[in-house]
Amino acid sequence: MPSIRSSRGRALPALAAIVAASLLGPPAAPAHAAPKPPALTLPAIETFSLANGLSVAVLPQPTSPTVSVQVWYHVGSKDEPRSRRGSAHMFEHMMFKGSRNVRAEAHARQLNRVGGYVNAQTEEDATHYINVVPAAYLDFTIRLEAERMRGLLFRPEMIDVEREVVKEEIRQADNAPIARGFERFLEIAYQRHPYAWTPGGAIADLDATTPADLQAFYDTYYQPGNALLVVVGAVTADEVKASAETWFGPIAAAPPPPRPADAAPEPAQTEARHEVVEPSQIGLVLSGFKLPPARHPDTYALQVASIILGGGESARLQQRAQRIDPKTKEPLALQAGVEARVLEHPGIMIALGVFLDPTAAPAIEAAITDEIGKLGAKGPTASELRKAKNQIQSFFVFGLEDAAGLAAQIGRSWILTGDPRQWVADLAEFEKLTGKDVQRVVRAYLRPEQATTVVIPPAPPPTAPTPGAPATTTPGGTP
């Protein structure tokens, strides 16, 4: 089942937002639970496949001023060889750098000229390419996407340039101790599965990656049978089908690609894992628990549990974080929250506490364990359950407002479940949940012995100069 969260990018935006909130001042007073919203008219998605295996999903939106054309390839960082981390990320850049009939950067430049925009994103399970254009340019945009599916040019000089661009992105991320701490958290949590690394890649692996390596990756995964074309906007299914047949139809079918992650299943975790890593500008406790794969029915209740525990200012962990300690007269933590990362293979739920006091980490860890234990012991209140469902419904409604957002929902649903329409049915599945369902999954999946905890302590303040010590100067400078 698709995650209720929006697109994540390469790092930890949902949890990064929690960190940011902790630096912006005190939170607002918790809002009361909203009443149950009225029934929604859900979109009707039309699907079909071409003879070469390309899947197509169309969602007509006659009132939309634009059309979103996206191509989702079922290949992400988990499909990379362990010695070539970053290969999937390379294509996010290379696919704009020229093909047999389109010059480098011309794909983006031509769509920008007609008032459109382009983007791309690499995740653990997928890489997808985004175009938003006026409806009149539907056929032209599909032609451009078909062109680069099999026509990409592997020029060594282009690859060298884009490799350096990707490496610089990695360096920028590595300058943030929080990002390094999160990467270490994944390495500890996943001992076999390739979810142990992020989609960004590794500099040493990129240096070792050759044009031949990239060509082989492209020929394996950038094929029609491994892709979904999604079109949302002021179009008809007949228009999309005619264009897809014209431009994608002539591409030859290819064998099903290998899935290296299938050969590296993550074993069940039976002992708690704990590590303290290098300090950051702010202290963090990351405590994670494995989730079942996206298709597993328990993911619905686990996502609701994540909201009850950490989805907003009135959630249990945030309320616990703001509780004043009678000894220190300070709150336990600056901020707290939870993110459920629902993935194609076993994902992870991460609880986060943000703090400044170097001695606070053990108390925050204990509070996370305690709040999870309470939810497992008694389940949620009726008000908490309703509020969590309301949040899910609100997320769903907001996602209906934008063609690109709708297309992303459809594409991610296909990646995670194999069905581009499943996300529409998910709303009813969430609504069916009872408090006992939530209580059961908390007891089953969020057990102390299944926890992986990484502590990023806050860096100590700079040492004040010793009174009476002489001031230092630079040559030719002033004290």
PDB file of C-alpha atoms in Angstrom, residues 48 156 204-205 212 275 383:
ATOM      1  CA  PHE A  48      -3.548  -0.149 -20.913  1.00  0.00           C
ATOM      2  CA  PRO A 156      32.629   9.739 -22.203  1.00  0.00           C
ATOM      3  CA  ALA A 204      34.476   5.837  -4.638  1.00  0.00           C
ATOM      4  CA  ASP A 205      31.915   3.752  -6.509  1.00  0.00           C
ATOM      5  CA  ALA A 212      30.287   0.367 -20.131  1.00  0.00           C
ATOM      6  CA  GLU A 275      25.403   3.318  18.157  1.00  0.00           C
ATOM      7  CA  SER A 383     -10.250  10.537  19.062  1.00  0.00           C
TER       8      SER A 383
END
